[in-house]
Amino acid sequence: MNIQIRPEHKNDISTISMINDMAFGQEAEGNLIVKLRKKKSFIKDLSLVACMGNEIIGHILFSKITIKNDTEEFESLALAPMSVIPEFQGLGIGSQLIKKGLEKAAKLGYESVIVLGHENYYPRFNFTPASRFQISCPFEVPDASFMALELKKESLGSVSGCVIYPNEFNNL
Ligand SMILES: CC(C)(COP(=O)(O)OP(=O)(O)OC[C@H]1O[C@@H](n2cnc3c(N)ncnc32)[C@H](O)[C@@H]1OP(=O)(O)O)[C@@H](O)C(=O)NCCC(=O)NCCS
């Protein structure tokens, strides 16, 4: 299967919402992306679509977040949400979106990525529990589901604090 991964275009916007609605079976994630697009935390080059020919079948978003403690703030990225339309799930498209996204994020100079997701899925891309890095989640979640990845070696060694997500994530 020939899949191309590229940044979103202006005319992909409604399709991206539709793909999220289909993958999640609800509109919350698609609506979240619409709201995030209007924020400074949105990075157009890291809103990626997976295309098969002209058809978009998957999407992934990385947006800017802050990791904050009493005295310091650090910039990082959140991977969320990601979606592949149901009939194409389990074929490696999600993996391609993640790998391409991580590669692009590193090229753009971002040093780390945080994800709240399935503990059996993200470790295959080298995510490990964020607690290993003294990074905590603002929501109550199982330790193994809240993960971090260093895009630059040792970049999280000196980072500690709680992740501050854009407010829009609170409505998920
Ligand atoms: C999660 C998702 C994007 C993965 O895309 P994909 O193209 O199916 O992923 P891949 O083919 O690369 O990998 C498939 C693996 O993901 C696992 N997987 C699928 N959905 C998953 C989920 N919601 N949580 C955890 N793992 C999931 C499968 O069990 C499979 O595992 P295996 O390789 O051990 O068999 C896709 O399944 C999806 O859109 N799910 C619904 C929306 C969602 O839950 N998004 C993630 C939360 S933001």
XYZ file of C-alpha atoms and ligand atoms in Angstrom:
220
model
C 0.000 0.000 0.000
C 1.471 3.319 -1.067
C 0.852 5.892 1.654
C 2.101 9.443 1.555
C 2.396 11.562 4.659
C 2.279 15.332 4.242
C 1.301 18.465 6.198
C -2.362 19.438 5.992
C -3.556 21.873 3.337
C -6.278 24.475 3.849
C -8.805 22.417 1.904
C -8.173 19.280 4.025
C -9.749 20.809 7.121
C -13.245 19.357 6.874
C -11.899 15.940 5.827
C -9.636 15.854 8.875
C -12.632 16.494 11.152
C -14.556 13.756 9.370
C -11.725 11.234 9.750
C -11.499 11.962 13.469
C -15.286 11.612 13.838
C -15.137 8.222 12.115
C -12.116 6.933 14.044
C -13.342 8.030 17.476
C -17.069 7.556 16.855
C -17.692 11.040 18.259
C -17.021 14.654 17.359
C -14.941 15.757 20.363
C -11.502 15.133 18.823
C -12.386 16.681 15.452
C -13.750 19.736 17.252
C -10.616 19.917 19.389
C -8.452 20.124 16.257
C -10.634 22.932 14.850
C -10.174 24.900 18.076
C -6.435 24.194 18.324
C -5.888 25.514 14.787
C -6.696 28.988 16.084
C -4.106 28.847 18.859
C -0.429 29.758 18.977
C 0.278 26.208 20.083
C -0.790 24.917 16.651
C 2.034 23.942 14.281
C 0.807 23.627 10.714
C 3.789 21.512 9.655
C 2.976 19.012 12.400
C -0.658 18.487 11.459
C -0.012 15.584 9.118
C -2.329 13.616 6.902
C -1.849 10.116 5.510
C -2.974 9.918 1.886
C -3.687 6.963 -0.333
C -3.773 8.529 -3.780
C -5.942 11.611 -3.339
C -7.831 10.197 -0.386
C -6.955 11.195 3.175
C -7.267 8.200 5.477
C -5.406 9.279 8.605
C -4.283 12.278 10.588
C -1.932 13.123 13.449
C -1.393 16.356 15.340
C 1.496 17.510 17.468
C 1.009 20.825 19.266
C 3.070 22.938 21.606
C 2.732 22.427 25.320
C 4.605 23.639 28.368
C 6.098 21.617 31.190
C 6.088 23.850 34.224
C 7.394 23.715 37.778
C 7.526 26.441 40.447
C 10.448 28.241 38.865
C 10.905 27.039 35.278
C 9.037 26.372 32.046
C 10.065 24.050 29.256
C 8.594 23.732 25.773
C 7.533 20.333 24.533
C 5.005 18.798 22.148
C 1.831 16.830 22.754
C 0.950 14.057 20.331
C -2.861 14.199 20.182
C -5.138 13.272 18.678
C -4.351 10.722 15.997
C -6.810 8.864 13.851
C -7.016 6.373 11.019
C -10.395 5.622 9.447
C -11.670 2.280 10.741
C -11.401 0.287 7.495
C -7.668 1.121 7.283
C -6.738 0.552 10.925
C -4.188 -2.095 11.861
C -2.261 -1.744 8.596
C 0.629 0.319 9.896
C -0.694 3.734 8.816
C -0.778 5.053 12.380
C 2.827 3.901 12.804
C 3.858 5.744 9.646
C 2.146 8.922 10.880
C 3.936 8.721 14.223
C 7.363 8.010 12.718
C 7.082 10.793 10.151
C 5.754 13.195 12.783
C 8.606 12.469 15.189
C 11.137 12.863 12.395
C 9.667 16.206 11.313
C 9.374 17.468 14.884
C 13.053 16.701 15.482
C 14.007 18.484 12.259
C 12.021 21.532 13.368
C 14.097 21.601 16.546
C 11.594 20.272 19.082
C 13.297 18.253 21.773
C 10.599 16.061 23.289
C 7.072 14.712 22.870
C 4.437 13.796 25.461
C 1.567 11.414 24.797
C -1.364 10.207 26.838
C -2.301 6.958 25.213
C -2.218 3.220 25.113
C 0.671 1.723 27.068
C 1.058 -1.137 24.572
C 1.213 1.054 21.489
C 3.508 4.035 22.040
C 6.489 2.197 23.642
C 7.206 0.698 20.201
C 8.178 4.246 19.162
C 10.416 4.499 22.246
C 7.982 6.392 24.478
C 8.473 5.574 28.178
C 6.463 6.564 31.253
C 6.896 10.322 31.759
C 7.284 9.746 35.504
C 10.752 8.410 34.670
C 11.626 11.985 33.735
C 9.921 13.739 36.688
C 7.116 14.876 34.390
C 3.559 14.669 35.658
C 0.122 14.836 34.114
C -2.490 17.420 35.118
C -5.212 14.755 34.893
C -5.441 11.602 36.950
C -4.201 8.841 34.636
C -2.454 5.477 34.984
C 1.307 6.005 35.178
C 2.012 3.737 32.188
C -0.361 5.691 29.895
C 1.352 9.032 30.289
C 4.530 8.838 28.260
C 7.427 10.947 27.060
C 10.038 10.667 24.344
C 13.306 12.524 23.941
C 13.806 13.681 20.343
C 17.165 15.058 21.384
C 19.299 12.863 23.606
C 19.179 13.774 27.308
C 16.810 16.674 26.585
C 14.460 15.687 29.411
C 17.249 15.053 31.897
C 16.954 18.517 33.376
C 13.201 18.901 32.868
C 10.708 18.523 35.683
C 7.165 19.683 36.208
C 3.570 19.253 35.205
C 2.374 19.360 31.606
C 0.174 22.355 30.801
C -2.142 21.506 27.924
C -4.065 24.163 25.982
C -7.442 24.646 27.752
C -9.231 23.082 24.800
C -8.029 19.643 25.961
C -10.100 19.994 29.130
C -13.309 19.414 27.177
C -12.287 16.014 25.818
C -4.865 4.405 17.213
C -4.832 4.431 15.683
C -4.597 5.843 15.187
C -3.677 3.542 15.231
O -3.627 3.559 13.825
P -3.388 2.208 13.030
O -3.102 2.559 11.614
O -4.502 1.283 13.317
O -2.052 1.737 13.766
P -0.989 0.650 13.319
O -1.545 -0.185 12.221
O 0.283 1.335 13.103
O -0.848 -0.168 14.644
C -1.877 -1.007 15.019
C -1.721 -1.319 16.452
O -2.385 -0.339 17.215
C -3.225 -0.947 18.147
N -4.331 -0.045 18.388
C -5.324 0.285 17.592
N -6.139 1.164 18.204
C -5.616 1.382 19.386
C -5.997 2.182 20.481
N -7.077 2.975 20.487
N -5.207 2.163 21.521
C -4.125 1.373 21.525
N -3.731 0.591 20.559
C -4.471 0.606 19.497
C -3.653 -2.211 17.511
O -4.046 -3.126 18.494
C -2.374 -2.645 16.803
O -1.537 -3.319 17.688
P -0.589 -4.524 17.164
O 0.343 -3.921 16.162
O 0.074 -4.990 18.402
O -1.521 -5.503 16.533
C -6.156 3.908 15.064
O -6.354 2.593 15.429
C -7.361 4.754 15.436
O -7.686 5.711 14.730
N -8.040 4.384 16.536
C -9.221 5.129 16.978
C -8.841 6.503 17.495
C -7.852 6.431 18.652
O -8.069 5.684 19.602
N -6.752 7.216 18.568
C -5.688 7.163 19.541
C -5.910 7.993 20.696
S -5.464 9.694 20.399
